[in-house]
């Protein structure tokens, strides 16, 4: 075998698969932003076709033959070379995907698209019982999926889809320490009165858009390589390192949109800054869901809810929204960091957010192990909300039906949100050490040094390394203490 | 063989191919309307991949086996059943595509993308000599393409790509009669002075957009099944019968945009009204380039430059553009139908337009036969422009380099524009016979009866029939006399 030739063949094969996946992402982005609504049914079929063809090509025997032919050659190359990384990561992914029969995968896709439709209706009428059979089907199929793998405990298999190589016991440890640290902070926060009244008011959407564009370009997405559009739920879709699509939402009576924009911009910056040499390979993505989330949270919370940032932007903000004239920057900063236990995860503050995740992580394990009959899920949810956050859940729509994940069959995803928060603060501490005058720079609206640090330590590598290895090279491993210290400062 | 099962397999296979083609169309639409410019290179690769995979799947042996298994069954079905049509048209297309080696197809794609880049530069500097080698390569490859087929004359092979089954001698006959009829009309038009000064002025783009939306929805594109966006060159891209993407352009100092909108809307209405039973098949498209163009021209010229149409819209138009207050509807109608020989095809009036096509049709035949050395093409162009239209070509940019077609290797396309014009008037006469008070309806802004006629006779069939058969069922065959009568009325 001529390794360079075979490697070129592998790259060409993976480039085509990546093209199909990106085209599929464009179909999805377009569906949320541009598509005329009548086209939904056909669009669903189009997306399913592209996903199927990409998957077929990836799991094909020929991919395996290429990997076999390249195994010895790749092992002789430096671990962090592009070539060794592509062969290693493709092999890992290929072996994993090959374990799942195509028929099961199709059943899962079909069931989740049906469950999604049921969930929409059930949430509208706040009727959990209606959702139970569809959820049961998703859970049953997910159990069959888990059976395809040799794992210590069932949850390992679903977690691995989002955090390759991470074990449930590690998550349990981190989230356990997080929960123990958060409970006293929540209690402390309850004692504290923060005026947030001025976050509701008259905030013209055009001005919000102008500020968004200013922030995104200052954060460092290069001109001509991104766009931002309004959607009901904000998201980031990279179609190439040179084509980052962000979405956000604006309400004329509140300022939440700017934080959604910064969050999505963090996701976008990550894939925008992957080494261009990895373009059109499966490595031109983020390393894992948690590491992706660490970037979005870093820009949303550590930059975007920080005092330094608002010292820079607040004068501009006041020009846009004259009614903020009566509010000084410190009051504004306190308000956007206020802590109040609430019902809905996506609206939760930084301190209580982690408890929403702990609850979901526990319930998911119980659902997948069968310890919790699904008909009891709603009551279990409500009881734990009361216990963890002290809030009464008035209806299923604002309770167990609030998130789309389980309807889509996404189990194992929720913990990555909390891990992302944890990792974001660890990286932030490293960035502060690397850039001693970081606060001063941010107060001047300068983000270059921060981005250089993140590019060198995280972004440029894309998905070359498993998350554990990437973290080993930067922060060691997930540790909730820095995050807890950051939160403690918010409520003190 | 179980025919229904095999037919379901054929449909599933063609549905996936159609999905790939539609996704490719979305990549192209997005590139023109939404894509950040930095993404061009990757986007080119993404489009090439989807085109390649769709083509591979179509020409695969398995497609042929399905067609073989279904041949006898399909022949027993009514000619115009969906099943017989799908098998028959797929067989025709499959046999044609199989004749062309993949390597030649790749060379053609590659050469045309290089020639396009050269053409952009050559046109910018109006330097024909610079374009000659790239054009020569396109012509040489097109000759090799022609050699793949058994044809009476070389041009038949390229014409067939756009007008399946049509022969060059038929086009020569129609265009010859057209040319003989047009020359005296052009002479007559020269004698006639028409005031068009008020077509330049202050026409705010927002108002033009408002009028466009009004027209498109009145013409009959269903709410929630279309959108319109600005681009440099207007086009229509159907992504499904329920997802029609139109583009147009507006200049703040003239009203050309509204005619571009009506033109593209005609294309859009065609594919919007294909029988939904044909969705996700290769039949959910127009029957040929000429028949597509007949629909766009019908709405642009026969509806959109007609007196009845402006009796309806002109009051609204005047509200949008107060400076038209001094111009009555008859003067406006005369102005938008004025005839003036000019240099550029896409800006030509209805009468002289055909002569631009005759010239290109003749030159293409001479290029492909080798009778005309390419270095003489520019001079030949200029001489014929003088002879046919009496205009002096000042530079190659406004002469032989004005169109993109030859740079893209598109030979055989130009005549379909003239055929479309010819067919549009024949269909228009049929529509007037079927809907006796058509003018009165249009004067009230009612287009339902017109659309019903077109839907029943043309639109719903999609690509089920070869163009010859579709025309046989409606107008017989292309005949330039009605078109010439229509044009004569414009200059009288």
Short mmCIF file of N, CA, C and O in Angstrom, two decimals, chain B residues 163-258:
data_model
loop_
_atom_site.label_atom_id
_atom_site.label_comp_id
_atom_site.label_asym_id
_atom_site.label_seq_id
_atom_site.Cartn_x
_atom_site.Cartn_y
_atom_site.Cartn_z
N UNK B 163 -33.77 20.93 -25.14
CA UNK B 163 -35.05 20.64 -25.80
C UNK B 163 -35.05 19.18 -26.22
O UNK B 163 -34.81 18.86 -27.40
N UNK B 164 -35.33 18.28 -25.27
CA UNK B 164 -35.22 16.86 -25.61
C UNK B 164 -36.03 16.53 -26.86
O UNK B 164 -37.22 16.84 -26.95
N UNK B 165 -35.35 15.92 -27.83
CA UNK B 165 -36.04 15.46 -29.03
C UNK B 165 -36.12 16.48 -30.16
O UNK B 165 -36.48 16.13 -31.28
N UNK B 166 -35.81 17.73 -29.88
CA UNK B 166 -35.91 18.73 -30.95
C UNK B 166 -34.68 18.67 -31.84
O UNK B 166 -33.58 18.38 -31.39
N UNK B 167 -34.87 18.91 -33.15
CA UNK B 167 -33.76 18.85 -34.11
C UNK B 167 -33.35 20.26 -34.54
O UNK B 167 -34.20 21.17 -34.62
N UNK B 168 -32.10 20.39 -34.91
CA UNK B 168 -31.58 21.69 -35.34
C UNK B 168 -32.35 22.22 -36.56
O UNK B 168 -32.64 23.42 -36.66
N UNK B 169 -32.70 21.30 -37.47
CA UNK B 169 -33.41 21.79 -38.67
C UNK B 169 -34.75 22.42 -38.31
O UNK B 169 -35.18 23.37 -38.94
N UNK B 170 -35.41 21.91 -37.27
CA UNK B 170 -36.68 22.53 -36.86
C UNK B 170 -36.44 23.95 -36.33
O UNK B 170 -37.18 24.89 -36.63
N UNK B 171 -35.38 24.08 -35.52
CA UNK B 171 -35.06 25.41 -34.97
C UNK B 171 -34.68 26.35 -36.11
O UNK B 171 -35.10 27.52 -36.15
N UNK B 172 -33.91 25.81 -37.08
CA UNK B 172 -33.47 26.64 -38.20
C UNK B 172 -34.68 27.17 -38.97
O UNK B 172 -34.72 28.33 -39.36
N UNK B 173 -35.66 26.31 -39.13
CA UNK B 173 -36.87 26.72 -39.83
C UNK B 173 -37.60 27.83 -39.06
O UNK B 173 -37.93 28.88 -39.62
N UNK B 174 -37.83 27.60 -37.75
CA UNK B 174 -38.57 28.59 -36.96
C UNK B 174 -37.79 29.91 -36.89
O UNK B 174 -38.35 30.99 -37.12
N UNK B 175 -36.49 29.82 -36.61
CA UNK B 175 -35.72 31.06 -36.47
C UNK B 175 -35.54 31.77 -37.81
O UNK B 175 -35.47 33.01 -37.86
N UNK B 176 -35.47 30.99 -38.90
CA UNK B 176 -35.39 31.60 -40.23
C UNK B 176 -36.65 32.41 -40.53
O UNK B 176 -36.57 33.58 -40.96
N UNK B 177 -37.80 31.81 -40.28
CA UNK B 177 -39.06 32.53 -40.51
C UNK B 177 -39.16 33.75 -39.60
O UNK B 177 -39.66 34.81 -39.99
N UNK B 178 -38.67 33.58 -38.38
CA UNK B 178 -38.69 34.69 -37.43
C UNK B 178 -37.84 35.85 -37.95
O UNK B 178 -38.28 37.00 -37.98
N UNK B 179 -36.64 35.52 -38.40
CA UNK B 179 -35.74 36.57 -38.87
C UNK B 179 -36.35 37.32 -40.05
O UNK B 179 -36.35 38.56 -40.09
N UNK B 180 -36.91 36.58 -41.00
CA UNK B 180 -37.51 37.22 -42.17
C UNK B 180 -38.68 38.11 -41.77
O UNK B 180 -38.89 39.16 -42.35
N UNK B 181 -39.41 37.71 -40.75
CA UNK B 181 -40.53 38.53 -40.29
C UNK B 181 -40.08 39.73 -39.47
O UNK B 181 -40.73 40.79 -39.48
N UNK B 182 -38.98 39.59 -38.76
CA UNK B 182 -38.56 40.67 -37.85
C UNK B 182 -37.93 41.84 -38.58
O UNK B 182 -38.15 43.00 -38.20
N UNK B 183 -37.17 41.55 -39.63
CA UNK B 183 -36.41 42.63 -40.27
C UNK B 183 -37.28 43.81 -40.68
O UNK B 183 -36.97 44.96 -40.34
N UNK B 184 -38.42 43.56 -41.37
CA UNK B 184 -39.26 44.73 -41.71
C UNK B 184 -39.85 45.42 -40.48
O UNK B 184 -40.03 46.64 -40.49
N UNK B 185 -40.11 44.63 -39.42
CA UNK B 185 -40.67 45.26 -38.21
C UNK B 185 -39.66 46.20 -37.57
O UNK B 185 -40.00 47.27 -37.07
N UNK B 186 -38.40 45.79 -37.58
CA UNK B 186 -37.36 46.64 -37.00
C UNK B 186 -37.26 47.94 -37.81
O UNK B 186 -37.17 49.04 -37.24
N UNK B 187 -37.31 47.79 -39.15
CA UNK B 187 -37.24 48.98 -40.01
C UNK B 187 -38.41 49.92 -39.69
O UNK B 187 -38.23 51.14 -39.55
N UNK B 188 -39.61 49.33 -39.54
CA UNK B 188 -40.80 50.13 -39.24
C UNK B 188 -40.67 50.86 -37.90
O UNK B 188 -41.01 52.03 -37.77
N UNK B 189 -40.12 50.12 -36.92
CA UNK B 189 -40.00 50.69 -35.58
C UNK B 189 -39.06 51.88 -35.57
O UNK B 189 -39.24 52.82 -34.78
N UNK B 190 -38.05 51.83 -36.42
CA UNK B 190 -37.10 52.95 -36.48
C UNK B 190 -37.77 54.26 -36.82
O UNK B 190 -37.29 55.34 -36.47
N UNK B 191 -38.87 54.18 -37.56
CA UNK B 191 -39.58 55.39 -38.01
C UNK B 191 -40.36 56.05 -36.88
O UNK B 191 -40.80 57.18 -37.00
N UNK B 192 -40.54 55.30 -35.80
CA UNK B 192 -41.53 55.67 -34.80
C UNK B 192 -40.83 56.24 -33.57
O UNK B 192 -39.93 55.63 -33.03
N UNK B 193 -41.30 57.41 -33.15
CA UNK B 193 -40.71 58.03 -31.96
C UNK B 193 -41.59 57.73 -30.75
O UNK B 193 -42.79 58.02 -30.78
N UNK B 194 -41.04 57.17 -29.71
CA UNK B 194 -41.82 56.93 -28.50
C UNK B 194 -41.12 57.60 -27.32
O UNK B 194 -39.91 57.45 -27.16
N UNK B 195 -41.89 58.33 -26.52
CA UNK B 195 -41.31 58.99 -25.35
C UNK B 195 -41.12 57.97 -24.23
O UNK B 195 -42.10 57.40 -23.73
N UNK B 196 -39.88 57.73 -23.88
CA UNK B 196 -39.60 56.81 -22.76
C UNK B 196 -38.89 57.53 -21.62
O UNK B 196 -38.42 56.90 -20.67
N UNK B 197 -38.83 58.85 -21.73
CA UNK B 197 -38.00 59.62 -20.78
C UNK B 197 -38.43 59.38 -19.33
O UNK B 197 -37.59 59.31 -18.43
N UNK B 198 -39.76 59.20 -19.12
CA UNK B 198 -40.25 59.10 -17.74
C UNK B 198 -39.97 57.74 -17.11
O UNK B 198 -40.27 57.51 -15.95
N UNK B 199 -39.40 56.81 -17.89
CA UNK B 199 -39.02 55.52 -17.29
C UNK B 199 -37.73 55.66 -16.48
O UNK B 199 -37.33 54.73 -15.78
N UNK B 200 -37.08 56.79 -16.61
CA UNK B 200 -35.98 57.12 -15.70
C UNK B 200 -36.50 58.17 -14.74
O UNK B 200 -37.16 59.12 -15.17
N UNK B 201 -36.21 58.01 -13.47
CA UNK B 201 -36.69 58.99 -12.50
C UNK B 201 -36.41 58.51 -11.10
O UNK B 201 -35.45 57.77 -10.88
N UNK B 202 -37.26 58.90 -10.20
CA UNK B 202 -37.05 58.59 -8.78
C UNK B 202 -38.07 57.53 -8.37
O UNK B 202 -39.24 57.83 -8.15
N UNK B 203 -37.61 56.29 -8.29
CA UNK B 203 -38.52 55.17 -7.98
C UNK B 203 -38.00 54.42 -6.76
O UNK B 203 -37.24 53.45 -6.89
N UNK B 204 -38.41 54.86 -5.56
CA UNK B 204 -37.85 54.27 -4.33
C UNK B 204 -37.98 52.74 -4.34
O UNK B 204 -39.03 52.18 -4.65
N UNK B 205 -36.89 52.10 -3.97
CA UNK B 205 -36.80 50.64 -4.05
C UNK B 205 -37.83 49.96 -3.15
O UNK B 205 -38.41 48.94 -3.52
N UNK B 206 -38.08 50.54 -1.98
CA UNK B 206 -39.08 49.93 -1.08
C UNK B 206 -40.45 49.84 -1.74
O UNK B 206 -41.18 48.86 -1.56
N UNK B 207 -40.80 50.87 -2.48
CA UNK B 207 -42.09 50.86 -3.17
C UNK B 207 -42.09 49.82 -4.29
O UNK B 207 -43.09 49.15 -4.53
N UNK B 208 -40.95 49.70 -4.97
CA UNK B 208 -40.86 48.67 -6.01
C UNK B 208 -41.06 47.29 -5.40
O UNK B 208 -41.75 46.43 -5.96
N UNK B 209 -40.46 47.08 -4.22
CA UNK B 209 -40.61 45.78 -3.55
C UNK B 209 -42.06 45.51 -3.18
O UNK B 209 -42.54 44.38 -3.32
N UNK B 210 -42.73 46.55 -2.72
CA UNK B 210 -44.13 46.39 -2.32
C UNK B 210 -44.97 45.96 -3.54
O UNK B 210 -45.80 45.06 -3.46
N UNK B 211 -44.74 46.64 -4.66
CA UNK B 211 -45.46 46.29 -5.88
C UNK B 211 -45.14 44.87 -6.33
O UNK B 211 -46.03 44.12 -6.74
N UNK B 212 -43.88 44.48 -6.24
CA UNK B 212 -43.48 43.11 -6.60
C UNK B 212 -44.27 42.08 -5.80
O UNK B 212 -44.79 41.11 -6.35
N UNK B 213 -44.34 42.31 -4.49
CA UNK B 213 -45.02 41.33 -3.63
C UNK B 213 -46.50 41.26 -3.99
O UNK B 213 -47.10 40.18 -4.04
N UNK B 214 -47.07 42.42 -4.29
CA UNK B 214 -48.47 42.47 -4.70
C UNK B 214 -48.68 41.65 -5.97
O UNK B 214 -49.60 40.82 -6.07
N UNK B 215 -47.82 41.88 -6.96
CA UNK B 215 -47.96 41.20 -8.25
C UNK B 215 -47.80 39.68 -8.09
O UNK B 215 -48.60 38.89 -8.58
N UNK B 216 -46.76 39.27 -7.37
CA UNK B 216 -46.47 37.83 -7.25
C UNK B 216 -47.64 37.12 -6.57
O UNK B 216 -48.07 36.05 -7.00
N UNK B 217 -48.19 37.74 -5.52
CA UNK B 217 -49.27 37.03 -4.84
C UNK B 217 -50.54 37.05 -5.69
O UNK B 217 -51.28 36.06 -5.74
N UNK B 218 -50.78 38.12 -6.42
CA UNK B 218 -51.95 38.15 -7.32
C UNK B 218 -51.80 37.16 -8.46
O UNK B 218 -52.77 36.52 -8.87
N UNK B 219 -50.60 37.03 -9.00
CA UNK B 219 -50.37 36.07 -10.09
C UNK B 219 -50.72 34.65 -9.62
O UNK B 219 -51.04 33.80 -10.42
N UNK B 220 -50.55 34.40 -8.32
CA UNK B 220 -51.06 33.11 -7.85
C UNK B 220 -50.07 32.19 -7.16
O UNK B 220 -50.38 31.03 -6.92
N UNK B 221 -48.88 32.68 -6.81
CA UNK B 221 -48.02 31.86 -5.94
C UNK B 221 -48.67 31.86 -4.56
O UNK B 221 -48.96 32.92 -4.00
N UNK B 222 -48.90 30.69 -3.99
CA UNK B 222 -49.64 30.61 -2.74
C UNK B 222 -48.81 31.15 -1.57
O UNK B 222 -47.62 30.87 -1.47
N UNK B 223 -49.49 31.87 -0.72
CA UNK B 223 -48.89 32.39 0.51
C UNK B 223 -48.15 31.27 1.25
O UNK B 223 -48.67 30.17 1.40
N UNK B 224 -46.93 31.56 1.68
CA UNK B 224 -46.18 30.56 2.45
C UNK B 224 -45.49 29.53 1.58
O UNK B 224 -45.01 28.51 2.09
N UNK B 225 -45.44 29.77 0.27
CA UNK B 225 -44.77 28.79 -0.61
C UNK B 225 -43.74 29.46 -1.51
O UNK B 225 -43.24 28.84 -2.43
N UNK B 226 -43.41 30.72 -1.23
CA UNK B 226 -42.43 31.41 -2.07
C UNK B 226 -41.75 32.51 -1.27
O UNK B 226 -42.20 32.89 -0.20
N UNK B 227 -40.63 33.00 -1.81
CA UNK B 227 -40.00 34.21 -1.29
C UNK B 227 -39.28 34.88 -2.45
O UNK B 227 -39.00 34.27 -3.48
N UNK B 228 -38.97 36.15 -2.28
CA UNK B 228 -38.24 36.88 -3.31
C UNK B 228 -37.12 37.67 -2.65
O UNK B 228 -37.32 38.24 -1.57
N UNK B 229 -35.95 37.63 -3.23
CA UNK B 229 -34.77 38.30 -2.67
C UNK B 229 -34.04 39.03 -3.78
O UNK B 229 -34.15 38.67 -4.95
N UNK B 230 -33.27 40.04 -3.42
CA UNK B 230 -32.50 40.77 -4.43
C UNK B 230 -31.21 40.04 -4.79
O UNK B 230 -30.54 39.49 -3.92
N UNK B 231 -30.90 40.01 -6.10
CA UNK B 231 -29.60 39.49 -6.57
C UNK B 231 -29.13 40.34 -7.74
O UNK B 231 -29.91 41.09 -8.31
N UNK B 232 -27.87 40.16 -8.13
CA UNK B 232 -27.36 40.92 -9.26
C UNK B 232 -28.08 40.50 -10.54
O UNK B 232 -28.49 41.34 -11.33
N UNK B 233 -28.22 39.19 -10.74
CA UNK B 233 -28.96 38.69 -11.90
C UNK B 233 -30.19 37.93 -11.42
O UNK B 233 -30.05 36.97 -10.67
N UNK B 234 -31.37 38.36 -11.84
CA UNK B 234 -32.58 37.69 -11.39
C UNK B 234 -32.64 36.23 -11.84
O UNK B 234 -32.16 35.90 -12.92
N UNK B 235 -33.21 35.37 -11.02
CA UNK B 235 -33.43 33.97 -11.40
C UNK B 235 -34.54 33.38 -10.54
O UNK B 235 -34.99 34.00 -9.58
N UNK B 236 -34.99 32.18 -10.93
CA UNK B 236 -35.99 31.45 -10.15
C UNK B 236 -35.43 30.08 -9.84
O UNK B 236 -34.90 29.41 -10.73
N UNK B 237 -35.50 29.67 -8.59
CA UNK B 237 -35.01 28.35 -8.16
C UNK B 237 -36.12 27.64 -7.39
O UNK B 237 -36.42 28.03 -6.27
N UNK B 238 -36.71 26.62 -7.96
CA UNK B 238 -37.69 25.85 -7.20
C UNK B 238 -36.97 24.80 -6.36
O UNK B 238 -36.15 24.05 -6.88
N UNK B 239 -37.27 24.76 -5.06
CA UNK B 239 -36.67 23.75 -4.18
C UNK B 239 -37.69 22.66 -3.86
O UNK B 239 -37.34 21.63 -3.28
N UNK B 240 -38.93 22.91 -4.23
CA UNK B 240 -40.04 21.97 -4.10
C UNK B 240 -41.22 22.69 -4.75
O UNK B 240 -41.14 23.90 -4.98
N UNK B 241 -42.30 21.98 -5.05
CA UNK B 241 -43.46 22.72 -5.58
C UNK B 241 -43.96 23.71 -4.54
O UNK B 241 -44.58 24.71 -4.88
N UNK B 242 -43.67 23.44 -3.28
CA UNK B 242 -44.11 24.30 -2.19
C UNK B 242 -43.03 25.26 -1.72
O UNK B 242 -43.14 25.84 -0.63
N UNK B 243 -41.97 25.42 -2.50
CA UNK B 243 -40.84 26.26 -2.06
C UNK B 243 -40.19 26.90 -3.28
O UNK B 243 -39.20 26.41 -3.81
N UNK B 244 -40.78 28.00 -3.73
CA UNK B 244 -40.34 28.67 -4.95
C UNK B 244 -39.53 29.91 -4.57
O UNK B 244 -40.05 30.82 -3.93
N UNK B 245 -38.27 29.92 -4.94
CA UNK B 245 -37.41 31.06 -4.63
C UNK B 245 -37.24 31.92 -5.88
O UNK B 245 -36.67 31.46 -6.87
N UNK B 246 -37.71 33.15 -5.82
CA UNK B 246 -37.51 34.10 -6.91
C UNK B 246 -36.46 35.11 -6.47
O UNK B 246 -36.33 35.40 -5.29
N UNK B 247 -35.72 35.62 -7.44
CA UNK B 247 -34.90 36.79 -7.14
C UNK B 247 -35.16 37.84 -8.20
O UNK B 247 -35.63 37.54 -9.29
N UNK B 248 -34.86 39.07 -7.86
CA UNK B 248 -35.03 40.17 -8.80
C UNK B 248 -34.03 41.24 -8.44
O UNK B 248 -33.21 41.07 -7.53
N UNK B 249 -34.04 42.35 -9.20
CA UNK B 249 -33.15 43.45 -8.82
C UNK B 249 -33.89 44.76 -9.04
O UNK B 249 -34.76 44.85 -9.91
N UNK B 250 -33.51 45.73 -8.28
CA UNK B 250 -34.16 47.03 -8.37
C UNK B 250 -33.11 48.11 -8.48
O UNK B 250 -32.07 48.03 -7.83
N UNK B 251 -33.40 49.09 -9.32
CA UNK B 251 -32.58 50.29 -9.38
C UNK B 251 -33.48 51.44 -8.98
O UNK B 251 -34.63 51.51 -9.43
N UNK B 252 -32.96 52.36 -8.18
CA UNK B 252 -33.80 53.44 -7.67
C UNK B 252 -34.17 54.43 -8.76
O UNK B 252 -35.04 55.28 -8.55
N UNK B 253 -33.55 54.32 -9.95
CA UNK B 253 -33.84 55.31 -11.00
C UNK B 253 -34.56 54.73 -12.21
O UNK B 253 -34.70 55.39 -13.23
N UNK B 254 -34.96 53.46 -12.13
CA UNK B 254 -35.75 52.92 -13.25
C UNK B 254 -36.62 51.75 -12.79
O UNK B 254 -36.43 51.23 -11.69
N UNK B 255 -37.51 51.33 -13.69
CA UNK B 255 -38.54 50.38 -13.29
C UNK B 255 -38.36 49.00 -13.89
O UNK B 255 -39.26 48.17 -13.84
N UNK B 256 -37.17 48.69 -14.43
CA UNK B 256 -36.94 47.39 -15.07
C UNK B 256 -37.25 46.22 -14.13
O UNK B 256 -37.67 45.15 -14.56
N UNK B 257 -37.03 46.45 -12.84
CA UNK B 257 -37.15 45.36 -11.87
C UNK B 257 -38.49 44.66 -11.91
O UNK B 257 -38.58 43.44 -11.78
N UNK B 258 -39.55 45.42 -12.11
CA UNK B 258 -40.88 44.82 -12.07
C UNK B 258 -41.05 43.80 -13.20
O UNK B 258 -41.75 42.79 -13.04
#
